[in-house]
Coordinates of C-alpha atoms in Angstrom, one line a residue:
X1 CA 5.4 18.5 -5.4
X2 CA 5.6 16.1 -8.0
X3 CA 5.7 12.1 -6.9
X4 CA 5.4 10.5 -9.9
X5 CA 6.0 12.5 -12.8
X6 CA 10.0 12.2 -13.0
X7 CA 10.6 11.8 -16.5
X8 CA 7.0 13.4 -18.1
X9 CA 6.8 10.0 -19.9
X10 CA 4.0 7.9 -18.7
X11 CA 5.7 4.7 -20.2
X12 CA 8.6 5.3 -17.9
X13 CA 7.0 6.8 -14.5
X14 CA 4.8 4.2 -14.8
X15 CA 7.3 1.4 -15.0
X16 CA 9.5 3.2 -12.1
X17 CA 6.1 2.9 -9.8
X18 CA 8.2 -0.1 -8.6
X19 CA 11.0 1.1 -6.4
X20 CA 13.2 -1.9 -5.0
X21 CA 15.2 0.5 -2.7
X22 CA 12.5 1.4 -0.7
X23 CA 11.1 -0.9 2.3
X24 CA 8.2 -1.6 0.4
X25 CA 8.8 -1.0 -3.1
X26 CA 5.1 -0.6 -4.3
X27 CA 4.8 3.3 -5.0
X28 CA 1.2 2.5 -6.0
X29 CA -0.2 1.1 -2.8
X30 CA -3.8 2.1 -3.0
X31 CA -6.3 4.2 -5.4
X32 CA -5.4 7.4 -4.0
X33 CA -1.5 7.0 -5.2
X34 CA -3.3 6.1 -8.4
X35 CA -5.2 9.2 -8.5
X36 CA -2.1 11.2 -7.8
X37 CA -0.1 9.4 -10.1
X38 CA -2.7 9.9 -13.1
X39 CA -3.2 13.8 -12.3
X40 CA 0.6 14.3 -12.7
X41 CA 0.7 12.9 -15.8
X42 CA -2.6 14.6 -17.0
X43 CA -4.2 11.1 -17.9
X44 CA -8.1 11.5 -17.6
X45 CA -9.7 9.5 -14.8
X46 CA -13.3 8.1 -16.5
X47 CA -15.2 7.0 -14.8
X48 CA -13.5 8.9 -11.9
X49 CA -11.9 6.7 -9.1
X50 CA -13.8 6.1 -5.8
X51 CA -12.3 8.5 -3.2
X52 CA -11.5 6.1 -0.5
X53 CA -8.0 4.6 -0.2
X54 CA -9.0 1.0 -0.5
X55 CA -11.7 -0.1 -2.6
X56 CA -13.2 -3.3 -3.5
X57 CA -15.0 -2.4 -6.6
X58 CA -13.9 -0.5 -9.8
X59 CA -10.9 1.3 -7.9
X60 CA -9.4 -1.6 -6.9
X61 CA -10.0 -3.4 -10.2
X62 CA -8.3 -0.3 -11.9
X63 CA -5.5 -0.3 -9.3
X64 CA -4.7 -4.3 -10.1
X65 CA -5.1 -3.6 -14.0
X66 CA -2.7 -0.7 -14.1
X67 CA -0.4 -3.0 -11.9
X68 CA -0.4 -5.4 -14.6
X69 CA 0.5 -3.1 -17.0
X70 CA 3.5 -1.6 -15.2
X71 CA 4.5 -5.4 -15.0
X72 CA 4.1 -5.8 -18.7
X73 CA 6.2 -2.6 -19.3
X74 CA 8.7 -3.6 -17.2
X75 CA 9.3 -6.9 -18.8
X76 CA 9.2 -5.0 -22.3
X77 CA 12.0 -2.8 -20.9
X78 CA 13.7 -5.5 -19.5
X79 CA 14.9 -6.8 -22.8
X80 CA 18.1 -6.3 -24.6
X81 CA 17.3 -3.8 -27.1
X82 CA 17.3 -6.5 -30.0
X83 CA 14.9 -8.3 -28.0
X84 CA 12.9 -5.2 -26.7
X85 CA 11.1 -4.8 -30.3
X86 CA 9.3 -8.0 -30.9
X87 CA 8.2 -7.8 -27.6
X88 CA 6.7 -4.3 -27.9
X89 CA 5.1 -5.5 -31.1
X90 CA 3.5 -8.4 -29.5
X91 CA 2.0 -6.1 -26.6
X92 CA 0.8 -4.0 -29.1
X93 CA -0.8 -6.7 -31.1
X94 CA -2.7 -7.5 -27.8
X95 CA -4.2 -3.8 -27.0
X96 CA -7.0 -2.0 -28.3
X97 CA -5.4 0.6 -30.2
X98 CA -6.7 3.1 -32.7
X99 CA -4.7 4.7 -35.3
X100 CA -5.8 8.9 -35.7
X101 CA -4.5 11.2 -38.2
X102 CA -3.7 14.7 -36.2
X103 CA -2.7 17.6 -37.9
X104 CA 0.8 19.1 -36.5
X105 CA 1.9 22.4 -38.0
X106 CA 0.1 21.6 -41.1
X107 CA 1.5 18.2 -41.4
X108 CA -0.4 15.1 -41.1
X109 CA 0.7 12.5 -38.1
X110 CA -0.4 9.2 -37.4
X111 CA -1.1 9.0 -33.7
X112 CA -2.0 6.0 -31.6
X113 CA -5.1 6.0 -29.3
X114 CA -6.9 4.0 -27.2
X115 CA -10.9 3.4 -28.3
X116 CA -13.4 5.1 -27.1
X117 CA -14.5 3.6 -23.2
X118 CA -11.3 1.8 -22.8
X119 CA -10.3 1.5 -19.2
X120 CA -7.7 3.6 -17.6
X121 CA -4.9 0.3 -17.9
X122 CA -6.0 0.1 -21.5
X123 CA -5.3 3.7 -21.8
X124 CA -2.0 4.0 -20.1
X125 CA -0.7 0.9 -21.7
X126 CA -1.7 2.4 -25.4
X127 CA 0.0 5.4 -24.2
X128 CA 3.5 3.8 -23.0
X129 CA 3.2 1.6 -26.5
X130 CA 3.0 4.8 -28.4
X131 CA 5.5 6.8 -25.9
X132 CA 7.9 4.0 -26.5
X133 CA 7.5 3.8 -30.6
X134 CA 7.9 8.0 -30.4
X135 CA 11.1 7.3 -28.3
X136 CA 12.6 4.8 -30.9
X137 CA 11.1 7.2 -34.1
X138 CA 13.4 9.9 -32.4
X139 CA 16.4 7.6 -32.3
X140 CA 16.3 6.9 -28.6
X141 CA 15.8 3.5 -28.8
X142 CA 19.0 2.2 -28.2
X143 CA 19.4 4.9 -25.2
X144 CA 16.6 3.3 -23.3
X145 CA 17.9 1.6 -20.5
X146 CA 17.4 0.1 -17.2
X147 CA 19.6 1.5 -14.2
X148 CA 22.7 -0.3 -13.7
X149 CA 23.0 0.1 -9.7
X150 CA 21.5 -2.9 -8.0
X151 CA 18.6 -3.4 -7.0
X152 CA 17.3 -0.4 -8.7
X153 CA 15.6 -1.2 -12.1
X154 CA 14.5 2.4 -13.0
X155 CA 14.1 3.0 -16.6
X156 CA 15.4 6.2 -18.4
X157 CA 16.5 7.4 -21.5
X158 CA 20.3 8.4 -21.9
X159 CA 20.4 11.8 -23.1
X160 CA 24.0 12.2 -22.5
X161 CA 26.3 13.4 -25.4
X162 CA 28.4 10.0 -25.3
X163 CA 25.6 7.7 -24.7
X164 CA 27.1 5.8 -22.1
X165 CA 25.0 6.3 -18.6
X166 CA 24.6 3.8 -16.7
X167 CA 22.5 5.0 -13.9
X168 CA 18.8 6.6 -13.6
X169 CA 19.9 9.2 -11.2
X170 CA 22.8 10.7 -9.5
X171 CA 21.9 9.0 -6.1
X172 CA 22.1 5.6 -7.7
X173 CA 25.2 6.3 -9.3
X174 CA 27.0 7.5 -6.2
X175 CA 25.8 4.3 -4.5
X176 CA 27.1 1.9 -7.0
X177 CA 30.3 3.9 -6.8
X178 CA 30.2 3.5 -3.2
X179 CA 29.9 0.0 -3.3
X180 CA 32.6 -0.6 -5.9
X181 CA 34.9 1.3 -3.5
X182 CA 34.1 -0.4 -0.3
X183 CA 34.4 -3.8 -2.8
X184 CA 38.0 -2.8 -4.0
X185 CA 38.7 -1.8 -0.2
X186 CA 38.1 -5.2 1.5

């Protein structure tokens, strides 16, 4: 059963590892959860994270660094779409990004990659930036949203035909509509 890879995009799934609906909003509480997150998103963990759930060595450092990437990612996503592009550009300028050319169906394509030896957090940050740029190139930049049901702040791409979806899930839509109904009947 998948716990983290809900959208298939590391950028959105990482941003959504903080869930205000939970008593403890932290969905990456330990190195074990980080390991499961990486496995679900097929992100290689090199060097391997320690097997202990809590670790004062490299695993704990990786966990804190990945959480910092998540915080930066959420800060970019929380901006209005006009402000989001400059925020993404500033973040990309700070990252160790390599540009590689790969062939896809006989056509060369430019791809962003983390350099050899990059940390897990750097690789996730570069992957997130690359995925957000791919979303923009596909025309979905304006459809990248945060859930309108408070306190939820999950990121999602509105793939509905009219492009007016406000909620990340049916759960949030139902909660928001129920809250609005209760407020009207008070």
